[in-house]
mmCIF file with all atom_site columns, C-alpha atoms in Angstrom:
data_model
loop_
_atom_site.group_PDB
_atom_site.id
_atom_site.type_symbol
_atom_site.label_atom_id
_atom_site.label_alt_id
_atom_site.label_comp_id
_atom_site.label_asym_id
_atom_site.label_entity_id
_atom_site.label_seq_id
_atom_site.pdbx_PDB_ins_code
_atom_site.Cartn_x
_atom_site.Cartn_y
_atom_site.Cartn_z
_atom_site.occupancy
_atom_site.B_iso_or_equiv
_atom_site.pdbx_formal_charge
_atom_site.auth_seq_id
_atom_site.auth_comp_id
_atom_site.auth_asym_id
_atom_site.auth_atom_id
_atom_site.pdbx_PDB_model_num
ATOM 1   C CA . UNK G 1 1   ? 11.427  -18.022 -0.298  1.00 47.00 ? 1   UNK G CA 1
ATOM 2   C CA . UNK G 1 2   ? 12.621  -14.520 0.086   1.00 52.00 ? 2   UNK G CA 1
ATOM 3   C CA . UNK G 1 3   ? 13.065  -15.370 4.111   1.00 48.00 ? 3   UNK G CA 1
ATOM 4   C CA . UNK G 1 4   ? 15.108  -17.238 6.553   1.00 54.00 ? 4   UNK G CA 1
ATOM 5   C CA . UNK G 1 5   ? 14.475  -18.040 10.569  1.00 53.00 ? 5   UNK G CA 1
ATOM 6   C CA . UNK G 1 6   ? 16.419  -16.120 12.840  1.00 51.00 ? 6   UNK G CA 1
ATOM 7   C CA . UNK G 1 7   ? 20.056  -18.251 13.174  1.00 47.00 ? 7   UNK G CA 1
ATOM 8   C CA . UNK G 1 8   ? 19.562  -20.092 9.579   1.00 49.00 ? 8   UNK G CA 1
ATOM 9   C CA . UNK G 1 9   ? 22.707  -18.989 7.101   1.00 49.00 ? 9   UNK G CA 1
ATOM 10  C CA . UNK G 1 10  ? 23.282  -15.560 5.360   1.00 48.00 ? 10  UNK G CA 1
ATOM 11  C CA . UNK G 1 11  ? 22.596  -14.938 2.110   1.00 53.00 ? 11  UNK G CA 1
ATOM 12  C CA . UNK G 1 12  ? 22.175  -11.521 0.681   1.00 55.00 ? 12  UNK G CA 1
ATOM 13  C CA . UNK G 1 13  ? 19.108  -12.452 -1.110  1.00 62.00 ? 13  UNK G CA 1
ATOM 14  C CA . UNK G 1 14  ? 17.689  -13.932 1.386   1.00 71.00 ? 14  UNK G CA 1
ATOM 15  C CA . UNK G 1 15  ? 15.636  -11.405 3.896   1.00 76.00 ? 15  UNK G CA 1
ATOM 16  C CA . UNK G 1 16  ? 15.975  -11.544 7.673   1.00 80.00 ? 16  UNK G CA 1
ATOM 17  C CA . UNK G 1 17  ? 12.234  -11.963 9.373   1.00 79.00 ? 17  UNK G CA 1
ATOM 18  C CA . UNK G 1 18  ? 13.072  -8.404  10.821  1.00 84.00 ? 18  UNK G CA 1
ATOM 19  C CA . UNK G 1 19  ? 14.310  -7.058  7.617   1.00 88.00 ? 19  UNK G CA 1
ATOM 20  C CA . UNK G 1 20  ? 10.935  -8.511  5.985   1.00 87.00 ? 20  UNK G CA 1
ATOM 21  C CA . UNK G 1 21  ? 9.122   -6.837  8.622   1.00 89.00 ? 21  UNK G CA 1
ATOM 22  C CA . UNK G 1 22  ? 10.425  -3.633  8.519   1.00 91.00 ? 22  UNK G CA 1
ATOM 23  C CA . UNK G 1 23  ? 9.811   -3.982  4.262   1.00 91.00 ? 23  UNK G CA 1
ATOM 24  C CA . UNK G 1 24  ? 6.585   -4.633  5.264   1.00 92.00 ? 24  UNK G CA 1
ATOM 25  C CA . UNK G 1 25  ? 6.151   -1.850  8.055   1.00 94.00 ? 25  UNK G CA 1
ATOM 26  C CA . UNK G 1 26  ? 7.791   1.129   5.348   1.00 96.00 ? 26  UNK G CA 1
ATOM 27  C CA . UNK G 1 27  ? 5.076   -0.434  2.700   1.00 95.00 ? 27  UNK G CA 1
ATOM 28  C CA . UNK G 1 28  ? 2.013   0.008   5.119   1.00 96.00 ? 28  UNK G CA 1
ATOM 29  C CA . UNK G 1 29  ? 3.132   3.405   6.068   1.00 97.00 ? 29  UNK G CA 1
ATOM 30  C CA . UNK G 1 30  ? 3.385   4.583   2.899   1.00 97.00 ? 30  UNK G CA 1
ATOM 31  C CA . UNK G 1 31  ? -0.143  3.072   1.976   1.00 97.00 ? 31  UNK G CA 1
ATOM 32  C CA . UNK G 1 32  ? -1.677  4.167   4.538   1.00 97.00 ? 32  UNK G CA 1
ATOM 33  C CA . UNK G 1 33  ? -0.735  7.782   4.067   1.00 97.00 ? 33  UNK G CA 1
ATOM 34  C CA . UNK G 1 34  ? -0.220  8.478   0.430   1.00 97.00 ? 34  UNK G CA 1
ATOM 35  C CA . UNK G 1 35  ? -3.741  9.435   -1.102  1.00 97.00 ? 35  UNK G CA 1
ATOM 36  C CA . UNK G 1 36  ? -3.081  6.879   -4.564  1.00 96.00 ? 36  UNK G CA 1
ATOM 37  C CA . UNK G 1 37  ? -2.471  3.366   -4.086  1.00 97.00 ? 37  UNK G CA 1
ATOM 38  C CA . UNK G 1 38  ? 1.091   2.130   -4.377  1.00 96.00 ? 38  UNK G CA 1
ATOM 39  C CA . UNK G 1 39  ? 2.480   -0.863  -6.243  1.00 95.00 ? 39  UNK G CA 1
ATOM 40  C CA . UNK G 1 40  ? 1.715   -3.898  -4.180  1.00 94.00 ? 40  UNK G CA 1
ATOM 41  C CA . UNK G 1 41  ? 4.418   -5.293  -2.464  1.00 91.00 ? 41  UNK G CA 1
ATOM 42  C CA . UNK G 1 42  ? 4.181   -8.888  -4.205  1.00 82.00 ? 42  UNK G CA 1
ATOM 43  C CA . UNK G 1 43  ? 6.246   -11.558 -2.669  1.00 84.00 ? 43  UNK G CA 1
ATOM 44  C CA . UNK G 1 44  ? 6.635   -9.288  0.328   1.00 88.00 ? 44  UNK G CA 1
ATOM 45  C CA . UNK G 1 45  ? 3.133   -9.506  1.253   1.00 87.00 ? 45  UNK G CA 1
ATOM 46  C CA . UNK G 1 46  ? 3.015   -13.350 0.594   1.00 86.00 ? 46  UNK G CA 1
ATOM 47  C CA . UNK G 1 47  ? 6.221   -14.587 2.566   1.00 88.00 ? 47  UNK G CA 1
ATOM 48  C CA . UNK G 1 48  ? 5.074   -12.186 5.607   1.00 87.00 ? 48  UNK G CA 1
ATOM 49  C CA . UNK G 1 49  ? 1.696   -14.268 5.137   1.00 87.00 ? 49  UNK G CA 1
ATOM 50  C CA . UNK G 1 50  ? 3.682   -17.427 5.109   1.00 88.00 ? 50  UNK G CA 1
ATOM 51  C CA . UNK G 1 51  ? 5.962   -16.407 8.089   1.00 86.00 ? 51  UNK G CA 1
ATOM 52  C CA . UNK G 1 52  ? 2.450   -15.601 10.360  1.00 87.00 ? 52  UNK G CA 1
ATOM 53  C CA . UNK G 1 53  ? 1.686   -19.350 9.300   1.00 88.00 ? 53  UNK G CA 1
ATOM 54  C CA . UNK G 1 54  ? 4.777   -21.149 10.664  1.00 87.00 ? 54  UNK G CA 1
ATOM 55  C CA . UNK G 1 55  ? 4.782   -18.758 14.001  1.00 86.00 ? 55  UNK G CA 1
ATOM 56  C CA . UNK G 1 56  ? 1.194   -19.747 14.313  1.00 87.00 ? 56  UNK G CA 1
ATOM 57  C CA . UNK G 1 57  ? 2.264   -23.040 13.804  1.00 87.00 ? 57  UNK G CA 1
ATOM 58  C CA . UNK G 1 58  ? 5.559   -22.868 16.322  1.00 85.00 ? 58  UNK G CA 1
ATOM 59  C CA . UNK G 1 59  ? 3.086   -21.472 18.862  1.00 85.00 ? 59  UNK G CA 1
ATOM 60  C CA . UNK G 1 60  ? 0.541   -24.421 18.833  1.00 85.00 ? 60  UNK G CA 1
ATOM 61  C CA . UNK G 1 61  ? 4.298   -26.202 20.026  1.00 86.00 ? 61  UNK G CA 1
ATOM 62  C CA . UNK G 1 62  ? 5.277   -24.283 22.705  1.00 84.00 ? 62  UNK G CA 1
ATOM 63  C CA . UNK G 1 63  ? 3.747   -25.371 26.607  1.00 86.00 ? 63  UNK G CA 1
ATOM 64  C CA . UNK G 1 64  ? 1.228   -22.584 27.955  1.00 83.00 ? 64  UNK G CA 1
ATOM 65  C CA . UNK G 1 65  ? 3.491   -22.094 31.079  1.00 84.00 ? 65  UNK G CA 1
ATOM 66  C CA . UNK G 1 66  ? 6.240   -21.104 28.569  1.00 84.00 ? 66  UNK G CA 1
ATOM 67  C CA . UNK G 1 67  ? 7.310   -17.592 28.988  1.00 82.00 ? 67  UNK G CA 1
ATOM 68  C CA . UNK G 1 68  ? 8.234   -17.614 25.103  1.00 84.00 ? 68  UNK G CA 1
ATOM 69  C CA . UNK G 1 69  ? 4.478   -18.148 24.098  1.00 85.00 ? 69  UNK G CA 1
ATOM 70  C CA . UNK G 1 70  ? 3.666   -14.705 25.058  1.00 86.00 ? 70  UNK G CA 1
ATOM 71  C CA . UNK G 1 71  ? 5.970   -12.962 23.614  1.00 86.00 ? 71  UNK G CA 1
ATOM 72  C CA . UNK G 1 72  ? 5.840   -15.050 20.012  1.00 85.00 ? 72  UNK G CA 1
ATOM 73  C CA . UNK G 1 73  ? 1.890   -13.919 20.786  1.00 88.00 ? 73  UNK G CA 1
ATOM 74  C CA . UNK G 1 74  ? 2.576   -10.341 21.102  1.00 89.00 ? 74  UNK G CA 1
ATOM 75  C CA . UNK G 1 75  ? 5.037   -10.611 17.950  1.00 88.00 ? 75  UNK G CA 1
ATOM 76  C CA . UNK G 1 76  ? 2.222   -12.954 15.943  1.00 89.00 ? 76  UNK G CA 1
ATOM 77  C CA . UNK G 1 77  ? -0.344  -10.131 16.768  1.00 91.00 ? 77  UNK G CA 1
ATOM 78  C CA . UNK G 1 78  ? 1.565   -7.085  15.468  1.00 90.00 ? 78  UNK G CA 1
ATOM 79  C CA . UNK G 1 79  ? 2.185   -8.956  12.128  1.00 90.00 ? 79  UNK G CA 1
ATOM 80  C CA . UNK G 1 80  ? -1.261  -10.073 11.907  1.00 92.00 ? 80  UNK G CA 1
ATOM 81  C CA . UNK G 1 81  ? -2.106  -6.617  12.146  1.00 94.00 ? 81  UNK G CA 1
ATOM 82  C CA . UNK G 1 82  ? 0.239   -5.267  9.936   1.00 93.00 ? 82  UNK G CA 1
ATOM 83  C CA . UNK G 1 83  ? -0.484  -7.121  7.204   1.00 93.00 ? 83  UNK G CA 1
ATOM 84  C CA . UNK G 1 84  ? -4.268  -7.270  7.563   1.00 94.00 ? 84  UNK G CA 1
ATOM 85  C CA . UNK G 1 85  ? -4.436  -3.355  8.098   1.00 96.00 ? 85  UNK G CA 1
ATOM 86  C CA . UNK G 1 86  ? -2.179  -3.110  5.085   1.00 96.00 ? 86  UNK G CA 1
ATOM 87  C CA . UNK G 1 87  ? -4.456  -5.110  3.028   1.00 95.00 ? 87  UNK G CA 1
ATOM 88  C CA . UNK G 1 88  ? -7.816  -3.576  4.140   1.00 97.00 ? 88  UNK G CA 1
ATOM 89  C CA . UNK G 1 89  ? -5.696  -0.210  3.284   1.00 97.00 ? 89  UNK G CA 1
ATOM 90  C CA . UNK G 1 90  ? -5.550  -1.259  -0.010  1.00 97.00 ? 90  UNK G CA 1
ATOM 91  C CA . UNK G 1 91  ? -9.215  -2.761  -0.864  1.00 97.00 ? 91  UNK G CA 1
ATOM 92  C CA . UNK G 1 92  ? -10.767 0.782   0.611   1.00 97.00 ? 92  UNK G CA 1
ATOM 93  C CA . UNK G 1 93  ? -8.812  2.203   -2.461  1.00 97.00 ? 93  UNK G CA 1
ATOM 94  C CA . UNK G 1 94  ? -9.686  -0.055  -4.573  1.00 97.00 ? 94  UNK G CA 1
ATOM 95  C CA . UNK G 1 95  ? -13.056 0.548   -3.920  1.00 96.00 ? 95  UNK G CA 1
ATOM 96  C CA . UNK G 1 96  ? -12.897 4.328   -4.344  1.00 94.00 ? 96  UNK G CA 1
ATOM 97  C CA . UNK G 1 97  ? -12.014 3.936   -8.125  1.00 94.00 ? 97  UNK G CA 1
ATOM 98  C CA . UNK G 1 98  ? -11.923 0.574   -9.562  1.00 96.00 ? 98  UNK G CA 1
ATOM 99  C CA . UNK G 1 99  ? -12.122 1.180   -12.382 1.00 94.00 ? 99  UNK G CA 1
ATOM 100 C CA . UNK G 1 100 ? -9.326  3.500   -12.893 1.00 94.00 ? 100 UNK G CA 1
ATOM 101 C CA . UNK G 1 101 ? -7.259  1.100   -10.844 1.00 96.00 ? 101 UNK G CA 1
ATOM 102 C CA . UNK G 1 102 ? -7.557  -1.660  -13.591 1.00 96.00 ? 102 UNK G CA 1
ATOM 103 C CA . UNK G 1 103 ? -6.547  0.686   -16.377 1.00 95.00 ? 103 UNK G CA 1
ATOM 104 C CA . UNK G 1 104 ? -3.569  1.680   -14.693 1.00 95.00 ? 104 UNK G CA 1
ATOM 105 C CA . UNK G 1 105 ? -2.718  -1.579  -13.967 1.00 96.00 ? 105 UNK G CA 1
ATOM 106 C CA . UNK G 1 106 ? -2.807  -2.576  -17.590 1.00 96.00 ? 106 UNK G CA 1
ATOM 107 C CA . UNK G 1 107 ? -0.669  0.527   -18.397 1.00 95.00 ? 107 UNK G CA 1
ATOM 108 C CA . UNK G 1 108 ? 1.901   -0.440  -16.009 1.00 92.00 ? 108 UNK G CA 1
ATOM 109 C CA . UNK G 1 109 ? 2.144   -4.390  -17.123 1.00 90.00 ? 109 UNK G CA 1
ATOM 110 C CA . UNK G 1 110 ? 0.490   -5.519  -13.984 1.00 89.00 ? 110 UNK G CA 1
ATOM 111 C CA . UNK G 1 111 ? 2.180   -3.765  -11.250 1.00 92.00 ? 111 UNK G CA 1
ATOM 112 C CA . UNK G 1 112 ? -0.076  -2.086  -8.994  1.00 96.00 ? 112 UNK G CA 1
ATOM 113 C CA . UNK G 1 113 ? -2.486  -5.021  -8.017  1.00 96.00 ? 113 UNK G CA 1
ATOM 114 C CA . UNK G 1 114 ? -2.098  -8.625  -6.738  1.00 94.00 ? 114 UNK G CA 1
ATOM 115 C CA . UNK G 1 115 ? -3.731  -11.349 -8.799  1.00 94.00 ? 115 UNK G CA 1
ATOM 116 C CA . UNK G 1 116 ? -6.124  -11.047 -6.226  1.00 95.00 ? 116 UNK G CA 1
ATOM 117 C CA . UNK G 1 117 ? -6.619  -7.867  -5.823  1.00 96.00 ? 117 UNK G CA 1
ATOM 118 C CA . UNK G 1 118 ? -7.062  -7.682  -9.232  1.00 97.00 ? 118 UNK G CA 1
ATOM 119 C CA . UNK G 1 119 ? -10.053 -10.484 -9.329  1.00 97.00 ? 119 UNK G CA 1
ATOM 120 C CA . UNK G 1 120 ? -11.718 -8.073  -6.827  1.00 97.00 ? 120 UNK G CA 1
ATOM 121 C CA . UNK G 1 121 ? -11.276 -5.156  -8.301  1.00 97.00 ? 121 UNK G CA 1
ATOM 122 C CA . UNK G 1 122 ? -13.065 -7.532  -11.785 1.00 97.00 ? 122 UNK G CA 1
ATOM 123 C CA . UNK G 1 123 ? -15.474 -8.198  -9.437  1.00 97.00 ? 123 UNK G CA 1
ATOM 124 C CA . UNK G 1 124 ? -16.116 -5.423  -7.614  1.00 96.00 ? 124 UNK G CA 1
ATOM 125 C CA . UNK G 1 125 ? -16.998 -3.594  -11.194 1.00 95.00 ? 125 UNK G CA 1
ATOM 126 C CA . UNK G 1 126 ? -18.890 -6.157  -12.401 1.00 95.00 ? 126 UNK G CA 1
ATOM 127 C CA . UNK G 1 127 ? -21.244 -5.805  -10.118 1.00 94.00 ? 127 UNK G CA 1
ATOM 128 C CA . UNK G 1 128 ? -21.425 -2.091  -9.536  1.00 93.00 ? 128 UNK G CA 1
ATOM 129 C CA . UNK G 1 129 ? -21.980 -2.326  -12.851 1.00 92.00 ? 129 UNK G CA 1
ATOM 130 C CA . UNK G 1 130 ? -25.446 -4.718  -12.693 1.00 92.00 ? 130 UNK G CA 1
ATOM 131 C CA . UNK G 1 131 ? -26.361 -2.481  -9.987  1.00 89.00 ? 131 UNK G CA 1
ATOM 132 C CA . UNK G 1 132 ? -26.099 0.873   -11.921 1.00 87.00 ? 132 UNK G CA 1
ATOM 133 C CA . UNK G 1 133 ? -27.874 -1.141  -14.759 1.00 86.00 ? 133 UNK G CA 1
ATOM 134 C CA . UNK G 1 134 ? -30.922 -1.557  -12.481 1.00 86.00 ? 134 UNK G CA 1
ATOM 135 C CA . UNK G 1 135 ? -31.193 1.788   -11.334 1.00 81.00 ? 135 UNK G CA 1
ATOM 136 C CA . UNK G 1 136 ? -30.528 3.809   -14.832 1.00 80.00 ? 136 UNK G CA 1
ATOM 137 C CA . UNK G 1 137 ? -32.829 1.177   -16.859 1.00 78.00 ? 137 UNK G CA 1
ATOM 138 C CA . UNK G 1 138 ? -35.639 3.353   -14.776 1.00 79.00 ? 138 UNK G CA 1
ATOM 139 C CA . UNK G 1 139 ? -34.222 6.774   -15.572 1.00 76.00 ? 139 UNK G CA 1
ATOM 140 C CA . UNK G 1 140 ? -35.946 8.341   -18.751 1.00 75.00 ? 140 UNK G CA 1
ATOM 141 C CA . UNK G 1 141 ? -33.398 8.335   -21.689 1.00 72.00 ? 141 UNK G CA 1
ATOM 142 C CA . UNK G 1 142 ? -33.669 12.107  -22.438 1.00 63.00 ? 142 UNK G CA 1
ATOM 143 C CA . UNK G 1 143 ? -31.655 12.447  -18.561 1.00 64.00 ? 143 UNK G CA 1
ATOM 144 C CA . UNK G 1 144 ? -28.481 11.557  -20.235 1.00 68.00 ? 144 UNK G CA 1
ATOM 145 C CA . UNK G 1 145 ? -25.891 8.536   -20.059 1.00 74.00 ? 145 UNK G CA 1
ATOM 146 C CA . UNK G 1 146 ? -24.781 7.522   -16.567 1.00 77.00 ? 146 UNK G CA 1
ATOM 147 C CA . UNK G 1 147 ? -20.842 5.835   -16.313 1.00 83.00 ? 147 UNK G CA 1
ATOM 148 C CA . UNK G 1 148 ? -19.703 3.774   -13.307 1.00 83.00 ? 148 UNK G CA 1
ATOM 149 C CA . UNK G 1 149 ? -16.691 5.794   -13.784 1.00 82.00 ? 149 UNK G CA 1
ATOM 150 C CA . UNK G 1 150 ? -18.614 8.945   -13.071 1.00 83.00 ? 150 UNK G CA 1
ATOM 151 C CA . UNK G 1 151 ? -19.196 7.589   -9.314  1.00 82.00 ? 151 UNK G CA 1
ATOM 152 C CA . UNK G 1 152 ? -15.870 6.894   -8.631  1.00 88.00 ? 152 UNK G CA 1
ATOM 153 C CA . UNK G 1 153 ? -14.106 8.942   -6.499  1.00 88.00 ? 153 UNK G CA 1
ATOM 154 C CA . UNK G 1 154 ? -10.579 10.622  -7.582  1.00 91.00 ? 154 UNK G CA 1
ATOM 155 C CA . UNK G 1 155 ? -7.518  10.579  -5.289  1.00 93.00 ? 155 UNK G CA 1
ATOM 156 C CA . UNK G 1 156 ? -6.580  14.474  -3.914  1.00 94.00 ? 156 UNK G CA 1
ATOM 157 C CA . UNK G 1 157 ? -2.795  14.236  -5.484  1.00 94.00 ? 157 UNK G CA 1
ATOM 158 C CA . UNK G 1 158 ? -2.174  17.750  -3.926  1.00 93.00 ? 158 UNK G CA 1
ATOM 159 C CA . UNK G 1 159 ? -2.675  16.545  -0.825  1.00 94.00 ? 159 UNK G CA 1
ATOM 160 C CA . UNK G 1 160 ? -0.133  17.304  1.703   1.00 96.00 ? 160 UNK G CA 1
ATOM 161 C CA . UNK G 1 161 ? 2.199   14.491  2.903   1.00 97.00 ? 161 UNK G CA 1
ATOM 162 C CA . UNK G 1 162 ? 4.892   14.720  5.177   1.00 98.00 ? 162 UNK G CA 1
ATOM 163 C CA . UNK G 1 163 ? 8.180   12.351  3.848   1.00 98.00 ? 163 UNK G CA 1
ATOM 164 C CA . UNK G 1 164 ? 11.539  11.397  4.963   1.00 97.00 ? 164 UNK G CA 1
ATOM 165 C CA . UNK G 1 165 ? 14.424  11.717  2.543   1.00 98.00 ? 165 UNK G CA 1
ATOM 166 C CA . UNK G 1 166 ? 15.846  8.520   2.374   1.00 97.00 ? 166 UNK G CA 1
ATOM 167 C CA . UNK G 1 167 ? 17.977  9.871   -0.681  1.00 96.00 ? 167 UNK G CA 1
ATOM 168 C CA . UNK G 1 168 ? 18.989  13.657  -1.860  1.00 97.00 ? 168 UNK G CA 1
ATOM 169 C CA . UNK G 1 169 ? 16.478  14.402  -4.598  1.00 96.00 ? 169 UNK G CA 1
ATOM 170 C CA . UNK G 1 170 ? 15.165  17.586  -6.347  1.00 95.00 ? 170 UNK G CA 1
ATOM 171 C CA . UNK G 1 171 ? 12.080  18.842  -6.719  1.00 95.00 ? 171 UNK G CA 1
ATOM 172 C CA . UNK G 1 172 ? 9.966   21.473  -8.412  1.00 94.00 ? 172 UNK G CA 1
ATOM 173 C CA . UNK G 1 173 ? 7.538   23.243  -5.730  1.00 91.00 ? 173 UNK G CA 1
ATOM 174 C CA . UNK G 1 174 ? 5.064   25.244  -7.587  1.00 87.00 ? 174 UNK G CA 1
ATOM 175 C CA . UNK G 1 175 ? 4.399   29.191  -6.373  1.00 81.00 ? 175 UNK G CA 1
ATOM 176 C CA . UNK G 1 176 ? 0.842   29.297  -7.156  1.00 74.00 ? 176 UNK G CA 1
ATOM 177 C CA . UNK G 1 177 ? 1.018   33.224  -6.056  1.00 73.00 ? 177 UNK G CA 1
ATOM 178 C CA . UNK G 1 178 ? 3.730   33.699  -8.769  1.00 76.00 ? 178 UNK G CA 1
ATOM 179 C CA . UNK G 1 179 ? 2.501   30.764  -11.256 1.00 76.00 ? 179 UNK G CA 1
ATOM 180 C CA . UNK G 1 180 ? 6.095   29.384  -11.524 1.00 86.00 ? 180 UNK G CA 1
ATOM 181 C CA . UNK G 1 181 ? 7.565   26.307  -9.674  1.00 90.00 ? 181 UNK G CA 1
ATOM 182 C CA . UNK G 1 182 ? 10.872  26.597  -7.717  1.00 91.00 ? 182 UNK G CA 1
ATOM 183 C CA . UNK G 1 183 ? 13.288  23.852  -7.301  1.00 93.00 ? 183 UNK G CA 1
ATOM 184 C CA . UNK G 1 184 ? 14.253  23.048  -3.955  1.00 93.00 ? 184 UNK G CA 1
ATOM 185 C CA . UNK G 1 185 ? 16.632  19.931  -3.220  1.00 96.00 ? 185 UNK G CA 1
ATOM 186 C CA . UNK G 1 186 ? 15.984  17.629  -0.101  1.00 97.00 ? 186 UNK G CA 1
ATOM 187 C CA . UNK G 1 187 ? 18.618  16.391  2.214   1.00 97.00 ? 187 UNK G CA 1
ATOM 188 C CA . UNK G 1 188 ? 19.272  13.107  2.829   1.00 96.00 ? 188 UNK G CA 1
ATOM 189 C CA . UNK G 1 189 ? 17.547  12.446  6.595   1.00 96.00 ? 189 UNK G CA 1
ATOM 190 C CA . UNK G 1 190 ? 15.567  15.557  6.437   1.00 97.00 ? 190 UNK G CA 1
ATOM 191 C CA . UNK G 1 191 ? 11.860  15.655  6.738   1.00 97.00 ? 191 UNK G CA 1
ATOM 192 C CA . UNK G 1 192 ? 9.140   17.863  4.692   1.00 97.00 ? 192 UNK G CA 1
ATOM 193 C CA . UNK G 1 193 ? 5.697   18.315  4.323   1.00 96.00 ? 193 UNK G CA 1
ATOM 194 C CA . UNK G 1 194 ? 4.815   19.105  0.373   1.00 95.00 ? 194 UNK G CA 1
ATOM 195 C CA . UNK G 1 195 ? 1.789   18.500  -1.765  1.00 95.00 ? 195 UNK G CA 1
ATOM 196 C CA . UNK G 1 196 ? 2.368   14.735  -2.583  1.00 97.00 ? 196 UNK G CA 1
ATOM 197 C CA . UNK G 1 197 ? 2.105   15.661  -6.498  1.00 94.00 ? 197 UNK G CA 1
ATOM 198 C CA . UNK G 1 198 ? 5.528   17.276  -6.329  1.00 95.00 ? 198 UNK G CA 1
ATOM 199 C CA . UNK G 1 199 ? 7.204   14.168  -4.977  1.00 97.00 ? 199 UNK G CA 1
ATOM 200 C CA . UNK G 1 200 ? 5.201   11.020  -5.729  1.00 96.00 ? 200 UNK G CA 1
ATOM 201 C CA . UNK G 1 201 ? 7.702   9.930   -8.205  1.00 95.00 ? 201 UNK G CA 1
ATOM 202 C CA . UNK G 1 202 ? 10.176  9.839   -5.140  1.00 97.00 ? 202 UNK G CA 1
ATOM 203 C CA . UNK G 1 203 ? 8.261   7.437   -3.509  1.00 96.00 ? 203 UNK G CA 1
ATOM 204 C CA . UNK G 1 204 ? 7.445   5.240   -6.023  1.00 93.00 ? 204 UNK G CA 1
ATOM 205 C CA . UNK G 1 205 ? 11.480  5.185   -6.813  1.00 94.00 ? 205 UNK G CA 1
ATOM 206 C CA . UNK G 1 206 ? 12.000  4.361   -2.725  1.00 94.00 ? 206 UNK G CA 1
ATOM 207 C CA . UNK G 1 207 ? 14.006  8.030   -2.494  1.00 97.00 ? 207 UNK G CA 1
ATOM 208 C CA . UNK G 1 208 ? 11.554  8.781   0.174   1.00 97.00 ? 208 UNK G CA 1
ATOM 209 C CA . UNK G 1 209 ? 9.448   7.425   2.808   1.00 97.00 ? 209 UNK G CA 1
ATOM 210 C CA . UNK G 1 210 ? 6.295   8.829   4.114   1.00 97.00 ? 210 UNK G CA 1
ATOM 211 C CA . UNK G 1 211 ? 5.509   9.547   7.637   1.00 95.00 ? 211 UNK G CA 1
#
C-alpha cells in the first residue's frame, strides 16, 4: 500500500492521503489539458480507489447528527470526482485513436495504459473493427481499401498549453517566420504558454506541470 491514514507512522515511502491526493490532482490536470494521453498513473490511481473505499466505509460508521459526516462527504465527493473525471479523461482518448494507443503502448513496455484500459482499448477495436467490416463488405472493391486507423483521429501536438516550471529546463522554440528554432530556458516557478510539442518531454519527465 503506497498510503497511510492521517496519524499512522512516517515512512518516506509511504504517501500521506493528502500527498496521494495532490499526486492524483497534478495527474488529472495534466490529462485533462495535454492533447496526448499521459502514462497512467498505476498504483496511484488504484490506492486513491482503495482510499474512496475505506472513507465510504468510515462514513457508513459515523451517526447522521455527526458534524464529521459532512465534511468526510464533501472530502469523499471531490475524490470521487477526481478520480472518475480523470478516468473518463482518459477513455475519451482512448477512443479518439485506439489503435495508435496500443502500439505505443507496446513500444513503451506497457506504460501508457492500465491492464484495463488496455482490455478496452482490445475491445474497443475489435469491434470498430466488425463494424467497419459490415459497412465496407457493401462498398464496391474498385473504391479502394478502408483502415480503422484511417478514422481515428490524431492528437494536435502543436497545440498551445500553458505549464508551470517545476524545474529549470531548456527548450528549442521554433521561429516559423525565420525557419530556425531558438532556445529559450524556463525558470524554475515561472509560467508559459508554448506549443506543447516543444515541451512534452518536460512533462512526461515531471519538470513541468500543466495548468
Amino acid at each position: 500500500m503506497l498510503w497511510e491514514e492521517d496519524g499512522a507512522g512516517a515512512d518516506d515511502d509511504v504517501l500521506s492521503p493528502d500527498e496521494l491526493v495532490g499526486l492524483l490532482t497534478e495527474g488529472w490536470m495534466n490529462e485533462r489539458l495535454s492533447p496526448e494521453l499521459m502514462n497512467h498513473l498505476g498504483e496511484y490511481a488504484d490506492c486513491m480507489m482503495e482510499q474512496v473505499s475505506q472513507m465510504e466505509e468510515n462514513l457508513q460508521q459515523l451517526e447522521k447528527s455527526d458534524i464529521r459526516r459532512g465534511i468526510h462527504r464533501f472530502e469523499l465527493q471531490r475524490m470521487q470526482f477526481l478520480l472518475n473525471n480523470y478516468l473518463r479523461t482518459r477513455v475519451d482518448k482512448i477512443e479518439m485513436n485506439a489503435v495508435k494507443v496500443l502500439e505505443e503502448d507496446d513500444a513503451i513496455g506497457g506504460c501508457l495504459l492500465s491492464d484495463g484500459e488496455r482490455k478496452f482499448a482490445n475491445e474497443y477495436v475489435k469491434h470498430c473493427n466488425k463494424l467497419l467490416s459490415s459497412v465496407t463488405s457493401k462498398i464496391p472493391a474498385y473504391a479502394g481499401e478502408f483502415k480503422l486507423q484511417d478514422a481515428m483521429l490524431e492528437p494536435d501536438l502543436d497545440t498551445p498549453v500553458f505549464i508551470k516550471v517545476k524545474k529549470e529546463s531548456t527548450v528549442l522554440i521554433p521561429d516559423y517566420g525565420e525557419g530556425r528554432e531558438e532556445e529559450v530556458v524556463l525558470e524554475e516557478d515561472t509560467q508559459h504558454i508554448l506549443p506543447y510539442q516543444c515541451v512534452f518531454h518536460l512533462l512526461k519527465n515531471g519538470d513541468i506541470q500543466l495548468i
